[in-house]
Coordinates of C-alpha atoms in Angstrom, one line a residue:
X1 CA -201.0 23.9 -24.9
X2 CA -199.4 27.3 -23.8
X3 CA -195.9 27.2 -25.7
X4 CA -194.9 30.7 -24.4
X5 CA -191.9 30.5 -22.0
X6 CA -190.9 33.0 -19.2
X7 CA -188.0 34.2 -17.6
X8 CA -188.7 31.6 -14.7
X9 CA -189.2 28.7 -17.0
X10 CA -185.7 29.9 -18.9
X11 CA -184.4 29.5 -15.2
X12 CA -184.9 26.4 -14.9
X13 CA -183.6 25.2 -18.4
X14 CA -180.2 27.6 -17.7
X15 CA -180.3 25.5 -14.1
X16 CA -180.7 22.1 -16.1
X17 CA -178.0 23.4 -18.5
X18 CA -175.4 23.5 -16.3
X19 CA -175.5 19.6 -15.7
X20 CA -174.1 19.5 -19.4
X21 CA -170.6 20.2 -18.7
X22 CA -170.2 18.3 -15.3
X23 CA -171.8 15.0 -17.4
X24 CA -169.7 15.7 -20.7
X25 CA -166.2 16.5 -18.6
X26 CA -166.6 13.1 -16.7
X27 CA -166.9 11.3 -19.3
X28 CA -164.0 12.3 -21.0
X29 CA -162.0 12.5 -18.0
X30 CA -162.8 8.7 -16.7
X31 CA -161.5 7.6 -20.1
X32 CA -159.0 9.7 -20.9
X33 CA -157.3 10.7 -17.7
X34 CA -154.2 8.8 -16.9
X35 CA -154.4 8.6 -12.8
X36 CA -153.7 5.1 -11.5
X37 CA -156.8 5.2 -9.2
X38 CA -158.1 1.5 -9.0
X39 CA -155.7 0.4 -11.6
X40 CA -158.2 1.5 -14.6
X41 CA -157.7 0.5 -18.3
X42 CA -158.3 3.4 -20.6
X43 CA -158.4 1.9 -23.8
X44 CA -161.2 -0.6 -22.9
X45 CA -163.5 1.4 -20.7
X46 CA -162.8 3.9 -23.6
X47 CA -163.7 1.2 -26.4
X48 CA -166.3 -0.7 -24.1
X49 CA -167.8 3.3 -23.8
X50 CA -168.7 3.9 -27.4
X51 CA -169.6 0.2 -27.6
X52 CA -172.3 -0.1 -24.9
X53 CA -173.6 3.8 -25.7
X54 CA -174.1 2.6 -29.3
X55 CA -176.1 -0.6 -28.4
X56 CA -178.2 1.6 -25.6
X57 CA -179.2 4.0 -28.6
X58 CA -180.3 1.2 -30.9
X59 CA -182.1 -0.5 -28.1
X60 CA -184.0 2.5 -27.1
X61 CA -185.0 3.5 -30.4
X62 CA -186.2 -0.1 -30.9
X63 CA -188.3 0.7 -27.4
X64 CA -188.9 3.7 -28.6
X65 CA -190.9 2.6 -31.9
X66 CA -192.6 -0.1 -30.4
X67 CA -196.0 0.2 -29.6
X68 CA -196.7 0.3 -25.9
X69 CA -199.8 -0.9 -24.4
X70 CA -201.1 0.8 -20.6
X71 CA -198.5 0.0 -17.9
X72 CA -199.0 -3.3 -15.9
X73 CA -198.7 -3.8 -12.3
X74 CA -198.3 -7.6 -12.8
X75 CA -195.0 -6.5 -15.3
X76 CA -194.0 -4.3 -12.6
X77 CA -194.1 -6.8 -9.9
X78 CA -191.8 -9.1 -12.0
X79 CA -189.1 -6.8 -12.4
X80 CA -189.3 -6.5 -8.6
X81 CA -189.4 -10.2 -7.4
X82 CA -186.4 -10.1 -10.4
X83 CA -184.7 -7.8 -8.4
X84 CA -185.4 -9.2 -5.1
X85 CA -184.5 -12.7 -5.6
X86 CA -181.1 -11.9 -7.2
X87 CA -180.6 -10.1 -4.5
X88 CA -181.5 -12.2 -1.5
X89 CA -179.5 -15.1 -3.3
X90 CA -176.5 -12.4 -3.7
X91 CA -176.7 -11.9 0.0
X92 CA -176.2 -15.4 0.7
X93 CA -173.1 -15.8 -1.4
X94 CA -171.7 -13.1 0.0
X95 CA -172.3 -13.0 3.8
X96 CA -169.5 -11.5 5.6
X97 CA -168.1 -10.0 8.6
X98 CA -169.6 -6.2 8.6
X99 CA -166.7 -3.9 8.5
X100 CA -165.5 -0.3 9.7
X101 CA -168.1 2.1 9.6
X102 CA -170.4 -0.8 8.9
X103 CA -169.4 -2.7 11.8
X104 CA -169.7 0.6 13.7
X105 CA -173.4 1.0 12.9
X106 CA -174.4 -2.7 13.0
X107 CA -172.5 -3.2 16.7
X108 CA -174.5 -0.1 18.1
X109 CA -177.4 -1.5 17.1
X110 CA -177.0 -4.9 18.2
X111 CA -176.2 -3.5 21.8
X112 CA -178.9 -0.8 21.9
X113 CA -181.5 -3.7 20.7
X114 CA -180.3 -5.7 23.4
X115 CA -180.0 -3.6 26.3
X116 CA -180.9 -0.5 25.5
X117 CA -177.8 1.6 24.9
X118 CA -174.7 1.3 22.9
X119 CA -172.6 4.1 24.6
X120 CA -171.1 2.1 27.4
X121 CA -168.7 0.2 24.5
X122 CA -165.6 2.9 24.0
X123 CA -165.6 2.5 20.5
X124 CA -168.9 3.1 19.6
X125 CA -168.7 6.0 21.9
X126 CA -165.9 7.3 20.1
X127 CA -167.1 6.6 16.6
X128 CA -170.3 8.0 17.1
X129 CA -170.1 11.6 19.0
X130 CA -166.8 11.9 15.4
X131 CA -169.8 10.9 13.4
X132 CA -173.1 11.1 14.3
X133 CA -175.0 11.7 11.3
X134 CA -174.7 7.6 11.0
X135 CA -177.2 6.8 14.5
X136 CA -180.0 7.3 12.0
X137 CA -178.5 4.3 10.7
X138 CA -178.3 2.9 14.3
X139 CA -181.8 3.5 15.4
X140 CA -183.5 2.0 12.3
X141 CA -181.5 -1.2 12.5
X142 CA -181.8 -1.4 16.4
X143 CA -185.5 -1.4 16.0
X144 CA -185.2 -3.8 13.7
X145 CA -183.5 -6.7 15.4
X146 CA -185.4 -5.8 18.7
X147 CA -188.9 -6.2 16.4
X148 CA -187.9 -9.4 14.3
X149 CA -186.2 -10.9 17.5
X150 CA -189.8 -11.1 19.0
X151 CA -190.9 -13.3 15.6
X152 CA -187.9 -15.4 16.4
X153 CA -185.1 -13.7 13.6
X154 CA -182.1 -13.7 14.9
X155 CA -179.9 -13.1 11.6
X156 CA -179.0 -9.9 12.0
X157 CA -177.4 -9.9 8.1
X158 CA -180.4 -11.3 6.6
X159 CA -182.5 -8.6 8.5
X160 CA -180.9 -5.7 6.8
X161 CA -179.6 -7.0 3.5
X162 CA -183.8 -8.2 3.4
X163 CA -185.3 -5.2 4.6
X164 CA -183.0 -2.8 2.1
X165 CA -183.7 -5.2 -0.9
X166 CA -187.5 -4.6 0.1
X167 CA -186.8 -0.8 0.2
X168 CA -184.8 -1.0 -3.0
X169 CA -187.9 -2.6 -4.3
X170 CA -190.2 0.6 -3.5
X171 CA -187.5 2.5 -4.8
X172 CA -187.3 0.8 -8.3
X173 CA -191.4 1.2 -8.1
X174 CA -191.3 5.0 -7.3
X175 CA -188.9 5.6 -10.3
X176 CA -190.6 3.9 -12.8
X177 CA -193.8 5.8 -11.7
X178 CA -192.2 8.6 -11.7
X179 CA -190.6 7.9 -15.3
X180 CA -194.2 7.4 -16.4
X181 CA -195.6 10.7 -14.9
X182 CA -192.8 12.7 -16.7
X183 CA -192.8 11.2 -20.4
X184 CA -194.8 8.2 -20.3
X185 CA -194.5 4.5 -20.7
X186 CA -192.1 4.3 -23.5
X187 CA -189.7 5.8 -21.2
X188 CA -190.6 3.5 -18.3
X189 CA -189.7 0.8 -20.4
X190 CA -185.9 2.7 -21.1
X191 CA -185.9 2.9 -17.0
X192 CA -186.6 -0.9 -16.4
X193 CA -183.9 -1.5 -19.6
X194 CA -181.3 0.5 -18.0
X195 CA -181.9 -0.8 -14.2
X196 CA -181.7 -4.1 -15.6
X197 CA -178.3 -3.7 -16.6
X198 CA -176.9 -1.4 -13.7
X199 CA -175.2 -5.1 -12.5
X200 CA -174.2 -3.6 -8.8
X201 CA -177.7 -3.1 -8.4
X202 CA -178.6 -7.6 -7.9
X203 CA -175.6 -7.4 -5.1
X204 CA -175.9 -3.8 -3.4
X205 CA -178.1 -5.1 -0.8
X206 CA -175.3 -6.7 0.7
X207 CA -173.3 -4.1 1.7
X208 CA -175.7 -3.0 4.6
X209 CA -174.8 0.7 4.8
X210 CA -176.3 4.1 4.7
X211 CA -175.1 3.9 0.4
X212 CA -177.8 1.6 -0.3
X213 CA -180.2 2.3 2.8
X214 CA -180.3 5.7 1.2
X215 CA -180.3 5.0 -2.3
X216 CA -184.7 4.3 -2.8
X217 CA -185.3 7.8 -1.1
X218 CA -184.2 10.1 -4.3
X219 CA -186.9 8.4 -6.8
X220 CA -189.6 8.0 -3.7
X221 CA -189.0 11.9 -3.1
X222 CA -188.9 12.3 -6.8
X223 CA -192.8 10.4 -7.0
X224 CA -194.5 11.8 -4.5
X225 CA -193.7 15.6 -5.6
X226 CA -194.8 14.6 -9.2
X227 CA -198.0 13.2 -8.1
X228 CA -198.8 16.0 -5.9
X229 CA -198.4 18.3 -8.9
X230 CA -200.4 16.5 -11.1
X231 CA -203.3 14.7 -9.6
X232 CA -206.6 15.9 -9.8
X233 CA -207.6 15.1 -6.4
X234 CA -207.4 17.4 -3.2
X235 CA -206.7 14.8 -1.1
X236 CA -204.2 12.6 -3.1
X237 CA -202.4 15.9 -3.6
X238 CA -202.5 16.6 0.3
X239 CA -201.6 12.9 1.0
X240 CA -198.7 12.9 -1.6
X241 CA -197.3 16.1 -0.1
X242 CA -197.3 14.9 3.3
X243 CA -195.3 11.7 2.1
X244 CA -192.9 13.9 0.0
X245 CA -192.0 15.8 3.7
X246 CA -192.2 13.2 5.7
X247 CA -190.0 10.6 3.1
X248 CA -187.7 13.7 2.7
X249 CA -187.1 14.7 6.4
X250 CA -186.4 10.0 6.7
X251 CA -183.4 10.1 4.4
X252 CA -182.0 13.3 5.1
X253 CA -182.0 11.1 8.5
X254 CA -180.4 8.4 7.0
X255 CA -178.1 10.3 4.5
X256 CA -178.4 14.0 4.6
X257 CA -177.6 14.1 0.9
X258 CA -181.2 12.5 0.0
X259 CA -182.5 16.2 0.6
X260 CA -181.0 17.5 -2.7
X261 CA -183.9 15.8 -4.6
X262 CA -186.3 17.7 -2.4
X263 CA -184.7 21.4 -2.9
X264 CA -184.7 20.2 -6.7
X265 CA -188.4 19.7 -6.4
X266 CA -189.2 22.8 -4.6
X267 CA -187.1 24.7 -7.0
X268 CA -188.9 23.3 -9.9
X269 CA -192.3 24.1 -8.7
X270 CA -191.6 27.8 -7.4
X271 CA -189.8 28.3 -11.3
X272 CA -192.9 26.6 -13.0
X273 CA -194.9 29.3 -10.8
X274 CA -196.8 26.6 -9.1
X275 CA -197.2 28.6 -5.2
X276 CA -199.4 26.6 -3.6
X277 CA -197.7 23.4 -4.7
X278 CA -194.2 24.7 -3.8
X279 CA -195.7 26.8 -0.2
X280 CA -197.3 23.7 0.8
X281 CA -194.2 20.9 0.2
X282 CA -192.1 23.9 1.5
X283 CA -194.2 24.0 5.4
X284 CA -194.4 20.3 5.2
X285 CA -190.7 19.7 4.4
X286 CA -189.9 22.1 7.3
X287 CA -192.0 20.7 9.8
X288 CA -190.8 17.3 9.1
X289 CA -187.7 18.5 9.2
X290 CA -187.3 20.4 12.3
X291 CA -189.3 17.9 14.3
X292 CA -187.5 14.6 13.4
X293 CA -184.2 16.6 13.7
X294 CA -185.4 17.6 17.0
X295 CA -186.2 14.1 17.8
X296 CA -183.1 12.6 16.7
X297 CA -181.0 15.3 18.4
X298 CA -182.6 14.6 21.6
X299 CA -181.8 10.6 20.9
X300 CA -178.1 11.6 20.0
X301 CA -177.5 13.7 23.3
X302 CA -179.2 11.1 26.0
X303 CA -176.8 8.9 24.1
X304 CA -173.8 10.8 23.7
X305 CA -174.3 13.9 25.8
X306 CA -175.2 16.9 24.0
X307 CA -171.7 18.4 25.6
X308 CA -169.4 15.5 24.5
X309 CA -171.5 15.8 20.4
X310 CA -170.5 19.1 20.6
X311 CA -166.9 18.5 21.2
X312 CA -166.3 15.9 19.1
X313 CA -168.4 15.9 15.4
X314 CA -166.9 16.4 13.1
X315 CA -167.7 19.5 11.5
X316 CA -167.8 20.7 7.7
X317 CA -164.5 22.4 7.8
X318 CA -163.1 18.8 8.0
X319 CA -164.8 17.3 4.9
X320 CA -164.4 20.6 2.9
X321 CA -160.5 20.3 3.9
X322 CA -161.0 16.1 2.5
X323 CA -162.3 18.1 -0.5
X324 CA -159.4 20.1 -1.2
X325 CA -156.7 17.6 -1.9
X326 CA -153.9 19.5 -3.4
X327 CA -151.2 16.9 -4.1
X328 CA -151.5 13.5 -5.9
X329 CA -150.8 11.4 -2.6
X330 CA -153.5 13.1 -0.4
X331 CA -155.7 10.0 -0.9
X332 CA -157.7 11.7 -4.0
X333 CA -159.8 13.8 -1.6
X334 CA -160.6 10.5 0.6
X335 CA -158.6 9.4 3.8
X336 CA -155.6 8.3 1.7
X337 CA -153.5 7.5 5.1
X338 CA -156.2 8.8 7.6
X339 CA -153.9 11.5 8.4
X340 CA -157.1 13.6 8.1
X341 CA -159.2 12.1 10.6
X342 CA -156.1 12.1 13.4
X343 CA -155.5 16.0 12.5
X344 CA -159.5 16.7 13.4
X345 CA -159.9 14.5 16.4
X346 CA -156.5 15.8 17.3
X347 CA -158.3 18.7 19.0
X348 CA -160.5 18.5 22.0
X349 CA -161.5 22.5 21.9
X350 CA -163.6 22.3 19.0
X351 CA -163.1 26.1 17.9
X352 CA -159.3 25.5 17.7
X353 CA -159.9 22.4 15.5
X354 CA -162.1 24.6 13.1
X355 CA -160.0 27.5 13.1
X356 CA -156.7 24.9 12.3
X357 CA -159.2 23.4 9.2
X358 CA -160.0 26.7 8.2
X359 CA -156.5 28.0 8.1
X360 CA -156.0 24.3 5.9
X361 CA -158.4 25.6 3.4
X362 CA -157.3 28.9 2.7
X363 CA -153.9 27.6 2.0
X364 CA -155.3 24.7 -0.3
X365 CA -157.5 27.4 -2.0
X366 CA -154.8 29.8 -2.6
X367 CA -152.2 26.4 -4.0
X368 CA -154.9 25.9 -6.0
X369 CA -155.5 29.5 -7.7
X370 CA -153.7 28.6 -10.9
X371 CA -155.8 26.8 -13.5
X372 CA -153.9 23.7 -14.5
X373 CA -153.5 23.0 -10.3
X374 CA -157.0 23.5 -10.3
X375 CA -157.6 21.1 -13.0
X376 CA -155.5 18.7 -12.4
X377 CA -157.4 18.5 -9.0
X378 CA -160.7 18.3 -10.2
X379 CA -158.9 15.6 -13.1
X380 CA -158.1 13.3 -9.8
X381 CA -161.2 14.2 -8.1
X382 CA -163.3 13.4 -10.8
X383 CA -161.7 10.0 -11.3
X384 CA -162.2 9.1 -7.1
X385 CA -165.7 9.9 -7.6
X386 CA -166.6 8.2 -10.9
X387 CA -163.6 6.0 -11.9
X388 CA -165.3 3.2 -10.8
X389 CA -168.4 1.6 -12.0
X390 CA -169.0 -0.4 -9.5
X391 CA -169.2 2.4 -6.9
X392 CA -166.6 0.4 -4.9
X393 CA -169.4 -1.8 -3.0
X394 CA -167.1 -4.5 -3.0
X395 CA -164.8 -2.9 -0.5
X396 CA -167.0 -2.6 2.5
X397 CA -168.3 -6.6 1.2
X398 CA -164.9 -8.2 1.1
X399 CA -164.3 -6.7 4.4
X400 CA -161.2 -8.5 5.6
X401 CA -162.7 -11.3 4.6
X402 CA -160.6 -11.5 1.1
X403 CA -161.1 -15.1 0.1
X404 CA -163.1 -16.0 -3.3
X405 CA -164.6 -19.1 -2.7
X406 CA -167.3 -18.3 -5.2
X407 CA -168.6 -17.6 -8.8
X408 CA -170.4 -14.0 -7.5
X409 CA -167.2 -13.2 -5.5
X410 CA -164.5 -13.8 -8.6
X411 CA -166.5 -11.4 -10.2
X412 CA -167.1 -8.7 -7.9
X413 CA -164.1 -9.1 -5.6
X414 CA -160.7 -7.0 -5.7
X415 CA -158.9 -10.3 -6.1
X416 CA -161.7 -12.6 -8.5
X417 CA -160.3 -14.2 -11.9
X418 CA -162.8 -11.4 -13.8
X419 CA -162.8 -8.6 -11.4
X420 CA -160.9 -6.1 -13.7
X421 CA -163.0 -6.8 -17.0
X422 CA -166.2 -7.1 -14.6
X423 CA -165.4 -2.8 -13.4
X424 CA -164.3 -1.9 -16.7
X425 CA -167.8 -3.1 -18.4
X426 CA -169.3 -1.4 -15.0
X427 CA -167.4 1.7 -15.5
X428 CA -168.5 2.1 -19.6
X429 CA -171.9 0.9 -18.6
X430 CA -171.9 4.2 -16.1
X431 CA -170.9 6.4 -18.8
X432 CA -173.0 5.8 -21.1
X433 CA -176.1 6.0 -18.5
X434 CA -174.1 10.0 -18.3
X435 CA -174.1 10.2 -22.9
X436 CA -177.5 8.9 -22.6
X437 CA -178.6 11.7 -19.7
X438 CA -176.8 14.2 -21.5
X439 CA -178.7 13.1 -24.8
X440 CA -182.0 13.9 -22.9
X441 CA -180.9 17.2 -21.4
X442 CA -180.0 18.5 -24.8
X443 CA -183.6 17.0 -26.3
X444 CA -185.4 18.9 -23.5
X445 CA -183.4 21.8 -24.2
X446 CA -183.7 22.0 -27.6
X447 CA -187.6 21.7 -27.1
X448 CA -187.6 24.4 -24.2
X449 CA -188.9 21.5 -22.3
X450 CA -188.3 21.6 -18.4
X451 CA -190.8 18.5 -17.8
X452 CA -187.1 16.9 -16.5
X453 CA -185.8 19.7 -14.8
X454 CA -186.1 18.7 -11.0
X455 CA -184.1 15.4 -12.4
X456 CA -181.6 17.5 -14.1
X457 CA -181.5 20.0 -11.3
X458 CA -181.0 17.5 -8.4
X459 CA -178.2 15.9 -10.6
X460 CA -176.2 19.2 -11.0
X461 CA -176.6 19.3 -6.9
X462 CA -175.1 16.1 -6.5
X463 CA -172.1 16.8 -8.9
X464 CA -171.4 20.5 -7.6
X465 CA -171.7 18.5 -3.9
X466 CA -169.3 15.5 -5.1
X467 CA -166.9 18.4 -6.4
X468 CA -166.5 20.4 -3.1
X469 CA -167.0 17.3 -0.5
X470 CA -165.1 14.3 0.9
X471 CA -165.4 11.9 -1.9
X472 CA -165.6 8.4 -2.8
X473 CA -166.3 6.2 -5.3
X474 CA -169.7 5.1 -3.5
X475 CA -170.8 8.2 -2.7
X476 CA -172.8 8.9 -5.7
X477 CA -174.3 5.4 -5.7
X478 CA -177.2 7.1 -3.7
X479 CA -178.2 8.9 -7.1
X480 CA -178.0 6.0 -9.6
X481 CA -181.9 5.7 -9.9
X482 CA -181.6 9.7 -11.0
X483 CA -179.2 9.5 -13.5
X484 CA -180.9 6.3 -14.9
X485 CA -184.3 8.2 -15.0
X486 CA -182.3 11.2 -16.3
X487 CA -181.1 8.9 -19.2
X488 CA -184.8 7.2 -19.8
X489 CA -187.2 10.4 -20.0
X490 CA -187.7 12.2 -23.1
X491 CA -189.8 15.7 -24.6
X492 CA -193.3 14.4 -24.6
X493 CA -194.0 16.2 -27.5
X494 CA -190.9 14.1 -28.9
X495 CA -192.4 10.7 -28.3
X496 CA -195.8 11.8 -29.4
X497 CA -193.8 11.9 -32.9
X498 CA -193.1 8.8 -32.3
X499 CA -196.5 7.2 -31.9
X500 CA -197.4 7.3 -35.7
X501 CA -198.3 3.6 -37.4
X502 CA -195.4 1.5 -38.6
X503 CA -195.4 0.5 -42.0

């Protein structure tokens, strides 16, 4: 093996470097900080923390020592039917009412399954020219309750919270595959370890929106670029770059934050020097690309009217201006009061709307040009973003529907007898997924190692996006299967060391 490292391959470990610091300062900030965002205790999530990331480390070496035969499929589909039937009987216990954006989405596509549009009702008009990036969203489920209704389905609830705990399935499968191809089965074993206890994984399903209808595309991304790089077939590599485009161009669809895995991967093959590979996903991910968002645009303005869209989305300048919350009672960068979204659909010239945002951010950006406003920002930021372990699911599940009459729902919801110690183990168990990832980026850099670097890489993206965007506690939920592959892989040429006969 070819040891010698290039200016390109010290690139990509700089690129996977930077990850360091966003992982190590929210850490310290989620358990140190003193904001009052969702009412955290300090002391235990600090305590539960060191706790938990000491038990994962013993655990891990334990896996780690243990001999491991060849990977089973039959193993495999356990942990799924695992998965799936805790979450099918989650979604029973907590069937509710959908709610806001939800109900948005799911409305629309009841309507355009049963008649063919969902623009004559005022409010999804309105909604959906403010937000449109959610008819991807739309257009899935409608097809979806007009398909099933034909096989007699009718449960519109059961059809999504089903079909995303099938997806979630083939995303669990993709990341443990792809676990495998980057540092082998010991570290598949770490993955399945640490899914297994990511708890708001057996009730995500539930929630029904573009969070966890998003969520399987990172690792299925993630699998199809690594087994186009390293299969030995022409056409599986031709086949898998296809289904890396055309599974890329689906999410960004779905949630246009899915495509960060997929500049990750390009970036890692054009720094590993591997042309072809990187020229080839590159065409294909633009094709894909510009046709469905051709496709979907088209859908969107015999909808919507391409005039109206125009008018009315939302552009950047309003979630950059979200981003920038200067003062402790702007809502922590989300809506806080909504006075945000009635400033930007205020406007019906869309120019003056951006110009007004623009004018916003300059001042917020100039407020902010000391360094302890700047920090204690970010500080606040941070905490909306990664405060909560749970990834807030529970607030679009509760809906208005606030009553536990349950044993899942004192647990998960706001008001449930063990709500508060049921976050705070969430919250440390998220943490130390971020000690453990940061323990693996520093094993890869100390080994000059960039096997991990379009993990690392598409990490840093998400944290760089979650510090300049609207932000929410659920919005990083859609990159919980990275961090926990981020946390499970390891220097191959580390766990060959371990491979030597126990005594």
């Amino acid at each position: 093996m070819n040891n010698k490292k290039t200016i390109a391959d010290y690139c990509l470990l700089a690129a996977s470097a930077l990850l360091f610091p966003f992982l190590l300062f929210t850490v310290l900030n989620g358990c140190l900080s003193p904001w009052p965002l969702y009412d955290r205790n300090r002391v235990l999530i600090s305590t539960l923390t060191v706790v938990i990331s000491v038990l994962f480390f013993a655990l891990i070496r334990l896996l780690m020592r243990k001999k491991h035969h060849e990977q089973s499929g039959l193993l495999d589909f356990f942990w799924v039917l695992v998965f799936f039937l805790i979450q099918f009987y989650s979604a029973l216990l907590l069937r509710h009412t959908p709610f806001t954006d939800t109900e948005q989405i799911v409305t629309a596509a009841e309507n355009l399954a049963a008649v063919g549009s969902f623009e004559h009702v005022e409010r999804s008009y309105q909604y959906l020219s403010w937000y449109p990036f959610n008819l991807g969203a739309v257009y899935l489920y409608a097809f979806l309750f007009k398909t099933l209704s034909l096989m007699g389905f009718q449960d519109h609830y059961m059809i999504i919270a089903l079909f995303d705990s099938g997806l979630f399935a083939l995303g669990f499968l993709a990341g443990l595959n792809a676990v495998r191809l980057i540092s082998g089965q010991k570290s598949a074993s770490v993955y399945t370890l640490l899914a297994l206890l990511c708890f708001p994984f057996y009730y995500c399903t539930a929630e029904l929106y573009t969070d966890v209808l998003a969520l399987p595309f990172s690792t299925i991304i993630l699998y199809f670029y690594l087994v186009a790089g390293k299969s030995g077939s022409k056409r599986n590599r031709i086949i898998s770059i296809l289904l890396f485009a055309l599974f890329s161009a689906a999410g960004a669809l779905l949630r246009v934050t899915t495509i960060i895995i997929s500049i990750a991967c390009l970036l890692d093959a054009l720094f590993k020097r591997r042309f072809r590979l990187f020229l080839a996903a590159l065409a294909c991910l633009l094709v894909a690309m510009l046709t469905g968002n051709t496709l979907f645009e088209r859908a969107n303005a015999r909808h919507l009217g391409a005039e109206n869209l125009r008018v009315h989305r939302l552009s950047v300048w309003h979630y950059l201006a979200m981003g920038l919350p200067t003062h402790e009672d702007y809502g922590y960068g989300q809506y806080g009061d909504g006075g945000w979204l009635l400033l930007s659909t205020s406007f019906e010239d869309p120019q003056e709307r951006d110009d007004a945002l623009k004018e916003i951010i300059r001042d917020r950006v100039y407020y902010l040009r000391y360094p302890n406003r700047l920090l204690n920002m970010l500080s606040r930021k941070n905490v909306s973003t990664f405060g909560d372990g749970t990834f807030h699911l529970n607030q679009l599940i509760e809906a208005d529907e606030h009553a536990v009459n349950n044993p899942l729902k004192e647990i998960i919801y706001a008001q449930g007898k063990f709500n508060k110690g049921y976050t705070a183990l969430c919250t440390a168990i998220f943490y130390s997924q971020m000690i453990l990832a940061g323990y693996s980026l520093l094993l890869y850099l100390r080994r000059k190692d960039t096997g991990g670097a379009p993990v690392f890489i598409a990490l840093l993206g998400a944290f760089i996006y979650l510090t300049l965007w609207e932000t929410n506690a659920r919005y990083f939920f859609v990159f919980e299967f990275l961090l926990i592959i981020a946390a499970s892989i390891r220097p191959v040429a580390l766990l060959a060391t371990d491979d030597r006969p126990q005594r």
